[in-house]
Short mmCIF file of C-alpha atoms in Angstrom, two decimals:
data_model
loop_
_atom_site.label_atom_id
_atom_site.label_comp_id
_atom_site.label_asym_id
_atom_site.label_seq_id
_atom_site.Cartn_x
_atom_site.Cartn_y
_atom_site.Cartn_z
CA MET Y 21 0.01 0.03 -0.01
CA SER Y 22 1.46 3.37 -1.03
CA ARG Y 23 1.98 6.06 1.59
CA ASP Y 24 1.37 9.83 1.71
CA VAL Y 25 4.30 11.39 -0.01
CA ARG Y 26 4.67 14.22 2.46
CA ALA Y 27 4.32 11.90 5.42
CA GLU Y 28 7.18 9.81 3.92
CA ALA Y 29 9.23 12.95 3.32
CA ALA Y 30 8.77 13.90 7.01
CA ARG Y 31 10.07 10.58 8.07
CA VAL Y 32 13.21 11.08 5.96
CA VAL Y 33 13.74 14.66 7.19
CA ALA Y 34 13.07 13.62 10.84
CA SER Y 35 15.74 10.94 10.52
CA LEU Y 36 18.23 13.55 9.23
CA LEU Y 37 17.30 15.84 12.13
CA ASN Y 38 18.02 13.05 14.52
CA GLY Y 39 21.34 12.25 12.78
CA ARG Y 40 20.13 8.73 11.67
CA GLY Y 41 21.08 8.05 8.14
CA SER Y 42 21.75 10.10 5.03
CA LEU Y 43 19.65 10.96 1.99
CA SER Y 44 21.54 8.51 -0.10
CA ARG Y 45 20.48 5.69 2.30
CA LEU Y 46 17.10 6.92 3.41
CA LEU Y 47 15.58 8.06 0.14
CA PRO Y 48 15.69 4.74 -1.77
CA GLN Y 49 13.82 3.06 0.93
CA ALA Y 50 11.28 5.84 1.07
CA GLU Y 51 10.76 5.85 -2.68
CA GLU Y 52 9.66 2.20 -2.58
CA LYS Y 53 6.80 3.23 -0.21
CA VAL Y 54 5.13 5.84 -2.46
CA GLU Y 55 3.56 5.79 -5.97
CA GLU Y 56 5.96 6.07 -8.82
CA ARG Y 57 4.38 9.28 -9.89
CA ASP Y 58 5.13 10.76 -6.45
CA ARG Y 59 8.85 9.93 -6.39
CA ALA Y 60 10.09 13.10 -8.10
CA LEU Y 61 8.13 15.17 -5.53
CA LEU Y 62 9.50 13.10 -2.66
CA ARG Y 63 13.13 13.83 -3.79
CA GLU Y 64 12.37 17.50 -4.39
CA LEU Y 65 10.82 17.79 -0.87
CA CYS Y 66 13.72 15.94 0.88
CA TYR Y 67 16.63 17.46 -1.11
CA GLY Y 68 15.08 20.98 -1.08
CA CYS Y 69 14.28 20.87 2.64
CA ALA Y 70 17.82 19.72 3.43
CA ARG Y 71 19.36 22.37 1.17
CA THR Y 72 17.39 25.24 2.75
CA ALA Y 73 17.18 23.80 6.29
CA PRO Y 74 19.36 26.44 8.02
CA ARG Y 75 17.10 29.21 6.74
CA LEU Y 76 13.84 27.20 7.36
CA GLN Y 77 14.97 26.42 10.95
CA LEU Y 78 15.46 30.14 11.77
CA THR Y 79 12.02 30.94 10.33
CA ALA Y 80 10.43 28.18 12.27
CA ALA Y 81 12.09 29.30 15.50
CA LYS Y 82 10.58 32.77 14.99
CA LEU Y 83 7.04 31.28 14.54
CA LEU Y 84 7.21 28.84 17.45
CA ARG Y 85 6.97 29.66 21.12
CA LYS Y 86 9.04 26.48 21.83
CA ALA Y 87 10.36 23.62 19.78
CA PRO Y 88 7.97 20.70 19.11
CA GLY Y 89 8.54 17.70 21.29
CA ASP Y 90 8.26 15.33 18.26
CA THR Y 91 10.95 15.48 15.51
CA GLN Y 92 8.35 14.42 12.89
CA VAL Y 93 6.22 17.57 13.75
CA SER Y 94 9.40 19.64 13.27
CA ALA Y 95 10.12 18.01 9.94
CA LEU Y 96 6.52 18.69 8.80
CA ILE Y 97 6.81 22.33 9.72
CA LEU Y 98 10.13 22.59 7.72
CA LEU Y 99 8.60 20.76 4.78
CA GLY Y 100 5.54 23.11 4.81
CA LEU Y 101 7.72 26.14 4.97
CA TYR Y 102 9.82 24.82 2.05
CA GLN Y 103 6.73 24.33 -0.05
CA LEU Y 104 5.46 27.81 0.66
CA GLU Y 105 8.80 29.52 -0.09
CA TYR Y 106 10.35 27.43 -2.83
CA THR Y 107 7.81 25.48 -4.85
CA ARG Y 108 5.01 26.34 -7.23
CA ILE Y 109 2.53 24.31 -5.16
CA PRO Y 110 -0.38 26.66 -4.37
CA ASP Y 111 -0.20 27.92 -0.77
CA HIS Y 112 -3.55 26.46 0.33
CA ALA Y 113 -2.67 23.08 -1.13
CA ALA Y 114 0.75 23.00 0.47
CA ILE Y 115 -0.71 23.81 3.95
CA SER Y 116 -3.60 21.37 3.61
CA ALA Y 117 -1.40 18.52 2.27
CA THR Y 118 1.11 19.01 5.11
CA VAL Y 119 -1.61 18.88 7.73
CA ASN Y 120 -3.06 15.71 6.20
CA ALA Y 121 0.47 14.22 6.30
CA ALA Y 122 0.43 14.79 10.06
CA ARG Y 123 -2.78 12.75 10.22
CA SER Y 124 -1.16 10.03 8.08
CA LEU Y 125 1.67 9.88 10.72
CA LYS Y 126 -0.98 9.69 13.58
CA LEU Y 127 0.02 13.17 14.77
CA ASP Y 128 -3.49 14.48 14.88
CA ARG Y 129 -2.71 16.45 18.00
CA ALA Y 130 -0.18 18.59 16.11
CA THR Y 131 -2.42 19.49 13.13
CA GLY Y 132 -3.56 22.78 14.81
CA LEU Y 133 -0.01 23.79 15.53
CA ILE Y 134 1.24 22.87 11.96
CA ASN Y 135 -1.70 24.69 10.40
CA GLY Y 136 -1.25 27.75 12.57
CA VAL Y 137 2.56 28.07 12.03
CA LEU Y 138 2.26 27.70 8.24
CA ARG Y 139 -0.60 30.18 7.95
CA ASN Y 140 1.31 32.65 10.10
CA ALA Y 141 4.38 32.11 7.87
CA LEU Y 142 2.34 32.94 4.84
CA ARG Y 143 0.82 36.04 6.37
CA ASP Y 144 4.06 37.32 7.91
CA SER Y 145 6.40 36.32 5.03
CA GLU Y 146 7.80 39.81 4.29
CA ARG Y 147 8.22 40.77 8.00
CA LEU Y 148 10.06 37.54 8.69
CA GLN Y 149 12.32 37.99 5.68
CA ARG Y 150 13.26 41.56 6.85
CA LYS Y 151 13.89 40.44 10.43
CA LEU Y 152 16.08 37.52 9.46
CA SER Y 153 17.90 38.84 6.37
CA GLY Y 154 20.83 40.14 8.42
CA ASN Y 155 21.50 36.76 9.98
CA PRO Y 156 24.55 35.08 8.16
CA GLN Y 157 22.99 31.60 8.62
CA PHE Y 158 19.76 32.81 6.99
CA SER Y 159 21.51 34.54 4.05
CA SER Y 160 24.05 31.85 3.36
CA MET Y 161 21.68 28.82 4.03
CA HIS Y 162 24.53 27.20 5.94
CA PRO Y 163 24.61 26.22 9.59
CA ALA Y 164 26.39 28.90 11.64
CA TRP Y 165 29.52 26.92 12.47
CA LEU Y 166 30.10 25.96 8.78
CA GLN Y 167 29.37 29.49 7.58
CA GLN Y 168 31.97 30.81 9.90
CA LYS Y 169 34.59 28.28 8.96
CA ILE Y 170 34.19 28.83 5.21
CA LYS Y 171 34.24 32.63 5.66
CA ALA Y 172 37.37 32.34 7.79
CA ALA Y 173 39.13 30.10 5.19
CA TRP Y 174 37.96 31.88 2.08
CA PRO Y 175 36.99 35.47 3.00
CA THR Y 176 36.80 36.74 -0.53
CA GLN Y 177 35.26 33.64 -2.11
CA ALA Y 178 32.84 32.66 0.60
CA GLY Y 179 29.81 34.17 -1.09
CA ASP Y 180 30.53 32.26 -4.22
CA ILE Y 181 30.98 29.08 -2.33
CA PHE Y 182 27.63 29.54 -0.57
CA ARG Y 183 25.87 30.26 -3.84
CA ALA Y 184 27.44 27.22 -5.54
CA ASN Y 185 26.53 24.97 -2.51
CA ASN Y 186 22.88 26.10 -2.77
CA THR Y 187 22.43 25.33 -6.48
CA ASN Y 188 21.50 22.05 -8.13
CA PRO Y 189 24.76 20.43 -9.46
CA PRO Y 190 25.43 19.93 -13.15
CA MET Y 191 25.52 16.42 -14.49
CA THR Y 192 29.02 15.72 -15.70
CA LEU Y 193 30.28 12.59 -17.52
CA ARG Y 194 33.71 11.00 -17.88
CA VAL Y 195 34.17 9.57 -21.41
CA ASN Y 196 36.01 6.25 -21.52
CA SER Y 197 38.91 7.25 -23.80
CA ALA Y 198 40.00 3.66 -24.20
CA LYS Y 199 36.76 3.04 -26.12
CA ILE Y 200 35.84 6.39 -27.69
CA SER Y 201 37.07 9.98 -28.11
CA ARG Y 202 35.38 12.81 -26.36
CA ASP Y 203 34.52 14.50 -29.69
CA ASP Y 204 32.92 11.25 -31.00
CA TYR Y 205 30.92 10.90 -27.83
CA LEU Y 206 29.73 14.54 -27.96
CA GLN Y 207 28.54 13.83 -31.53
CA GLN Y 208 26.62 10.77 -30.28
CA LEU Y 209 24.94 12.94 -27.60
CA ASP Y 210 24.02 15.44 -30.25
CA GLU Y 211 22.54 12.75 -32.45
CA THR Y 212 20.48 11.62 -29.43
CA GLY Y 213 19.22 15.13 -28.93
CA LEU Y 214 21.21 15.84 -25.77
CA SER Y 215 23.11 19.10 -25.49
CA ALA Y 216 26.47 19.00 -23.82
CA GLU Y 217 29.71 20.95 -23.51
CA PRO Y 218 33.34 19.71 -23.06
CA CYS Y 219 34.87 20.30 -19.63
CA THR Y 220 37.78 22.74 -19.43
CA LEU Y 221 40.07 20.96 -16.94
CA SER Y 222 39.34 17.22 -17.70
CA PRO Y 223 40.18 16.15 -21.31
CA VAL Y 224 37.59 13.40 -21.01
CA GLY Y 225 34.85 15.34 -19.19
CA VAL Y 226 31.50 16.34 -20.65
CA THR Y 227 28.80 18.42 -18.87
CA LEU Y 228 25.16 17.98 -19.99
CA LEU Y 229 23.16 21.18 -20.15
CA GLU Y 230 20.22 19.32 -18.58
CA ALA Y 231 20.39 16.23 -16.35
CA VAL Y 232 18.88 13.05 -17.75
CA PRO Y 233 18.44 9.43 -16.49
CA VAL Y 234 21.61 7.49 -17.17
CA GLY Y 235 19.61 4.87 -19.07
CA ILE Y 236 19.21 7.24 -22.07
CA LEU Y 237 22.90 8.09 -22.30
CA PRO Y 238 24.28 6.45 -25.48
CA GLY Y 239 26.64 3.61 -24.60
CA PHE Y 240 26.18 3.96 -20.79
CA ALA Y 241 25.45 0.26 -20.28
CA ASP Y 242 28.52 -0.64 -22.42
CA GLY Y 243 30.90 1.55 -20.38
CA LEU Y 244 31.40 4.27 -22.98
CA VAL Y 245 30.71 6.83 -20.32
CA SER Y 246 30.30 7.20 -16.53
CA VAL Y 247 28.83 9.89 -14.38
CA GLN Y 248 31.61 11.65 -12.47
CA ASP Y 249 32.17 15.32 -11.53
CA GLU Y 250 34.93 17.11 -13.36
CA SER Y 251 36.98 17.83 -10.19
CA ALA Y 252 36.86 14.17 -9.21
CA GLN Y 253 38.20 13.24 -12.73
CA LEU Y 254 41.43 15.04 -12.01
CA ALA Y 255 42.52 12.25 -9.57
CA ALA Y 256 43.53 9.74 -12.15
CA ILE Y 257 45.07 12.51 -14.29
CA LEU Y 258 47.22 13.79 -11.45
CA LEU Y 259 48.26 10.33 -10.28
CA ALA Y 260 49.40 9.47 -13.81
CA ALA Y 261 49.95 5.68 -13.21
CA GLU Y 262 52.17 4.05 -15.88
CA SER Y 263 52.10 0.70 -17.50
CA GLY Y 264 52.86 -2.15 -15.11
CA ASP Y 265 52.57 0.02 -12.00
CA ARG Y 266 51.15 -1.49 -8.74
CA VAL Y 267 48.42 0.98 -7.72
CA LEU Y 268 46.37 1.11 -4.57
CA ASP Y 269 43.05 3.05 -4.47
CA ALA Y 270 42.79 3.12 -0.70
CA CYS Y 271 39.19 4.27 -0.23
CA ALA Y 272 37.79 3.13 -3.56
CA ALA Y 273 34.00 3.09 -3.34
CA PRO Y 274 32.02 3.66 -5.41
CA GLY Y 275 34.75 3.03 -7.92
CA GLY Y 276 34.76 5.98 -10.31
CA LYS Y 277 38.42 6.81 -9.75
CA SER Y 278 39.48 3.15 -10.00
CA CYS Y 279 37.74 2.83 -13.32
CA HIS Y 280 39.33 6.03 -14.58
CA LEU Y 281 42.77 4.86 -13.64
CA LEU Y 282 42.21 1.64 -15.62
CA GLU Y 283 40.69 3.48 -18.57
CA GLN Y 284 43.90 5.61 -18.72
CA GLN Y 285 46.27 2.67 -18.33
CA SER Y 286 44.80 -0.81 -18.59
CA SER Y 287 48.03 -2.60 -17.80
CA ILE Y 288 48.32 -1.32 -14.21
CA GLN Y 289 47.89 -3.76 -11.28
CA LEU Y 290 45.10 -2.05 -9.40
CA SER Y 291 43.97 -2.96 -5.92
CA ALA Y 292 40.67 -1.31 -4.88
CA LEU Y 293 40.22 -1.23 -1.13
CA ASP Y 294 37.16 -0.21 0.95
CA ILE Y 295 36.08 -0.91 4.50
CA GLU Y 296 32.43 -1.77 3.52
CA GLU Y 297 31.40 -4.91 1.57
CA LEU Y 298 28.28 -3.27 0.19
CA ARG Y 299 30.28 -0.31 -1.07
CA LEU Y 300 32.76 -2.71 -2.75
CA ASP Y 301 29.75 -4.26 -4.55
CA ARG Y 302 29.33 -0.86 -6.21
CA VAL Y 303 32.94 -0.84 -7.24
CA GLN Y 304 32.52 -4.24 -8.86
CA GLU Y 305 29.37 -3.24 -10.68
CA ASN Y 306 31.12 -0.18 -12.15
CA LEU Y 307 34.15 -2.28 -13.14
CA GLU Y 308 32.02 -4.81 -14.88
CA ARG Y 309 29.97 -2.21 -16.76
CA CYS Y 310 33.16 -0.67 -18.08
CA GLY Y 311 34.68 -4.00 -18.89
CA LEU Y 312 37.54 -3.67 -16.39
CA SER Y 313 38.96 -5.71 -13.62
CA ALA Y 314 40.87 -5.00 -10.36
CA GLN Y 315 41.68 -6.80 -7.09
CA LEU Y 316 38.96 -5.91 -4.52
CA ILE Y 317 39.87 -5.88 -0.93
CA CYS Y 318 37.42 -5.40 1.91
CA ALA Y 319 39.52 -4.03 4.82
CA ASP Y 320 40.34 -0.96 6.77
CA ALA Y 321 43.11 1.13 5.11
CA ALA Y 322 44.32 2.13 8.54
CA THR Y 323 45.34 -1.51 9.37
CA PRO Y 324 47.50 -2.73 6.46
CA ASP Y 325 48.87 -5.61 8.55
CA ALA Y 326 45.56 -7.32 7.94
CA TRP Y 327 45.58 -7.07 4.17
CA TRP Y 328 48.85 -5.81 2.67
CA ASP Y 329 51.02 -8.43 0.81
CA GLY Y 330 54.26 -6.63 1.68
CA GLN Y 331 54.95 -5.45 -1.91
CA GLN Y 332 55.12 -1.66 -2.23
CA TYR Y 333 53.08 0.31 -4.72
CA GLU Y 334 54.29 2.78 -7.34
CA ARG Y 335 51.15 4.85 -6.93
CA ILE Y 336 48.71 5.26 -4.10
CA LEU Y 337 45.43 7.19 -4.22
CA LEU Y 338 44.14 8.19 -0.79
CA ASP Y 339 40.65 9.70 -1.28
CA ALA Y 340 40.35 10.29 2.40
CA PRO Y 341 37.14 10.27 4.52
CA CYS Y 342 36.25 13.90 4.98
CA SER Y 343 33.43 16.39 5.77
CA ALA Y 344 32.34 16.44 2.14
CA THR Y 345 31.91 20.27 2.45
CA GLY Y 346 32.96 20.64 -1.18
CA VAL Y 347 30.01 18.43 -2.46
CA ILE Y 348 27.15 19.98 -0.39
CA ARG Y 349 25.17 20.77 -3.57
CA ARG Y 350 25.12 17.01 -4.23
CA ASN Y 351 24.66 16.01 -0.57
CA PRO Y 352 22.76 18.94 1.06
CA ASP Y 353 21.98 16.78 4.07
CA ILE Y 354 25.59 17.55 5.14
CA LYS Y 355 24.18 20.90 6.47
CA LEU Y 356 22.10 18.81 8.95
CA LEU Y 357 24.38 15.86 9.62
CA ARG Y 358 27.79 17.46 10.13
CA ARG Y 359 28.92 19.15 13.39
CA ALA Y 360 31.90 21.48 14.03
CA GLU Y 361 33.62 18.85 16.23
CA ASP Y 362 33.59 16.36 13.32
CA ILE Y 363 36.29 18.34 11.62
CA THR Y 364 38.89 17.74 14.29
CA GLU Y 365 38.20 14.06 14.38
CA LEU Y 366 38.34 13.72 10.61
CA ALA Y 367 41.67 15.58 10.49
CA LYS Y 368 43.12 13.05 12.99
CA LEU Y 369 41.89 10.17 10.83
CA GLN Y 370 43.27 11.72 7.67
CA GLY Y 371 46.69 12.19 9.22
CA LYS Y 372 46.69 8.64 10.50
CA LEU Y 373 45.84 7.27 7.04
CA LEU Y 374 48.58 9.27 5.49
CA ARG Y 375 51.19 8.08 8.00
CA THR Y 376 49.95 4.44 7.71
CA LEU Y 377 49.99 4.28 3.97
CA TRP Y 378 53.32 6.06 3.34
CA PRO Y 379 55.41 3.07 4.06
CA LEU Y 380 53.48 1.06 1.48
CA LEU Y 381 54.76 3.55 -1.24
CA LYS Y 382 57.94 2.66 -3.19
CA PRO Y 383 60.82 5.13 -3.07
CA GLY Y 384 60.33 7.36 -6.12
CA GLY Y 385 56.54 6.68 -6.02
CA SER Y 386 53.68 9.12 -5.73
CA LEU Y 387 50.77 9.30 -3.32
CA LEU Y 388 47.81 11.52 -4.18
CA TYR Y 389 45.96 12.86 -1.16
CA ALA Y 390 42.42 13.93 -2.05
CA THR Y 391 39.35 15.16 -0.26
CA CYS Y 392 36.03 16.67 -1.37
CA SER Y 393 36.34 19.22 1.42
CA VAL Y 394 36.98 23.08 1.24
CA LEU Y 395 38.17 23.30 4.84
CA PRO Y 396 42.00 23.81 5.27
CA ALA Y 397 41.95 21.76 8.58
CA GLU Y 398 41.34 18.64 6.48
CA ASN Y 399 43.47 19.59 3.52
CA ASN Y 400 46.50 21.93 3.49
CA GLU Y 401 46.95 21.74 7.25
CA VAL Y 402 46.95 17.83 7.33
CA VAL Y 403 49.38 17.64 4.39
CA ALA Y 404 51.71 20.32 5.60
CA ALA Y 405 51.99 18.73 9.01
CA PHE Y 406 52.74 15.33 7.44
CA ILE Y 407 55.46 16.76 5.13
CA ALA Y 408 57.06 18.55 8.06
CA GLU Y 409 57.38 15.32 10.02
CA THR Y 410 58.31 12.94 7.13
CA GLU Y 411 61.87 13.38 5.71
CA ASP Y 412 61.27 11.53 2.51
CA ALA Y 413 57.99 13.32 1.49
CA SER Y 414 57.71 16.37 -0.63
CA ASP Y 415 54.90 18.25 -2.33
CA ASN Y 416 54.94 17.75 -6.07
CA THR Y 417 51.45 19.07 -6.98
CA PRO Y 418 51.56 20.78 -10.31
CA GLU Y 419 50.28 24.45 -10.58
CA LEU Y 420 49.27 23.94 -14.15
CA LEU Y 421 47.26 21.07 -15.64
CA HIS Y 422 47.53 20.66 -19.45
CA GLY Y 423 49.09 24.07 -19.41
CA LYS Y 424 46.18 25.78 -17.62
CA PRO Y 425 45.75 27.08 -14.05
CA TRP Y 426 43.38 24.73 -12.24
CA GLY Y 427 43.03 25.67 -8.56
CA GLU Y 428 43.96 27.80 -5.58
CA LYS Y 429 47.58 27.18 -4.70
CA GLN Y 430 48.10 26.33 -0.99
CA ALA Y 431 51.19 26.00 1.17
CA ALA Y 432 50.84 22.31 0.24
CA GLY Y 433 48.55 21.08 -2.59
CA MET Y 434 45.92 22.78 -4.61
CA GLN Y 435 42.28 23.64 -3.73
CA LEU Y 436 39.38 23.60 -6.12
CA LEU Y 437 36.36 25.54 -4.93
CA PRO Y 438 32.80 24.57 -5.99
CA GLN Y 439 31.60 26.29 -9.14
CA SER Y 440 27.90 26.83 -9.80
CA LEU Y 441 28.32 25.75 -13.44
CA GLY Y 442 31.60 23.77 -12.99
CA GLY Y 443 33.21 21.22 -10.68
CA ASP Y 444 32.82 20.38 -7.06
CA GLY Y 445 35.09 21.54 -4.27
CA PHE Y 446 38.14 19.22 -4.08
CA TYR Y 447 41.63 19.26 -2.67
CA TYR Y 448 44.59 17.53 -4.14
CA ALA Y 449 48.16 17.09 -2.88
CA LEU Y 450 50.57 14.92 -4.99
CA LEU Y 451 53.30 13.77 -2.62
CA SER Y 452 56.55 12.27 -3.93
CA LYS Y 453 58.69 9.80 -2.00
CA ALA Y 454 62.41 10.34 -2.19
CA GLU Y 455 64.50 7.52 -3.85
#
């Protein structure tokens, strides 16, 4: 039996508010419980509510005497506010449907509160906007702690970062150059009626002018192309593995960078490692679709004694666990799930992984440290501290890529900031090991 789409959205948003799960895990389960025709609305409500949550929460606080005791009631209020402010749903329909969703969730006692708050929001919209417009959390649509950290790290670019994070991301593809040239694939897209443009930094990147289901992309099932952001495509290009190299992708899931490494140089000996079996299944699926193969290892990169065979690697890719603050536009639930204290803990883990994996690298080899974060505490500061304590490590990150500037130079490594019509926020540091 299908469920009320707004009630299901409220369950998802309430789980986010409680820190229980992410959109990537919660939404597929929720989609199975609603009619197929309602799934696009479900995604819009959940993603939109997460993207605008910092602003919606401030508005709700102004309209409530005290916070509701039930998180699902809070979620319904946020969803109602989102519909009133950001969708074309008629106001009366948005309020009525949200109140009905409360009944579906057996929250009849809260229907009066929800109805009153949403009607007050509608009546007092202009006054609330004026009252809250000077609040940085309201204007940036980022939680206060993150807004402050981004502004401290990037004082002149912060506004652009906030705007990029609050947009819908472009759909970017990586053309499998082992099977087809980018120009030929662009022609296939054109013949299919899909408009696209070549990326500027990645020689195999293509950005669609409008996102489409992957099933209609020519050659997708045959591995001619994969979905991958342009900034992420630079990992394999920077690592530049050569024929016969032993290569470790230390945090490999979902496998896009592993596939790209093999597409560039099929004769490398690639080991793709990840701590979760289910995530490794995604790596295997992507490898099979692209007609590639690699050794898959389910293990913790931080404990190589349990999985390493003792032979050093010529290349290591460490796409380290991070705050993902460079990909907020793709994962807006980060605004609800991350906390300021997470950054310190992540930096400790990142430093530990660097120190643990360095002995696995051959003298003369290269380790590419990567994150999808824009915070220096996870990037430049981690790498600079590692270089300072490691005699045989040096920063060899190029300032030009294919002869073009490609990021913000740091004391160590290079930082890419999210671009509204371009790539995600990424940090890269190419470290060389002395011979």
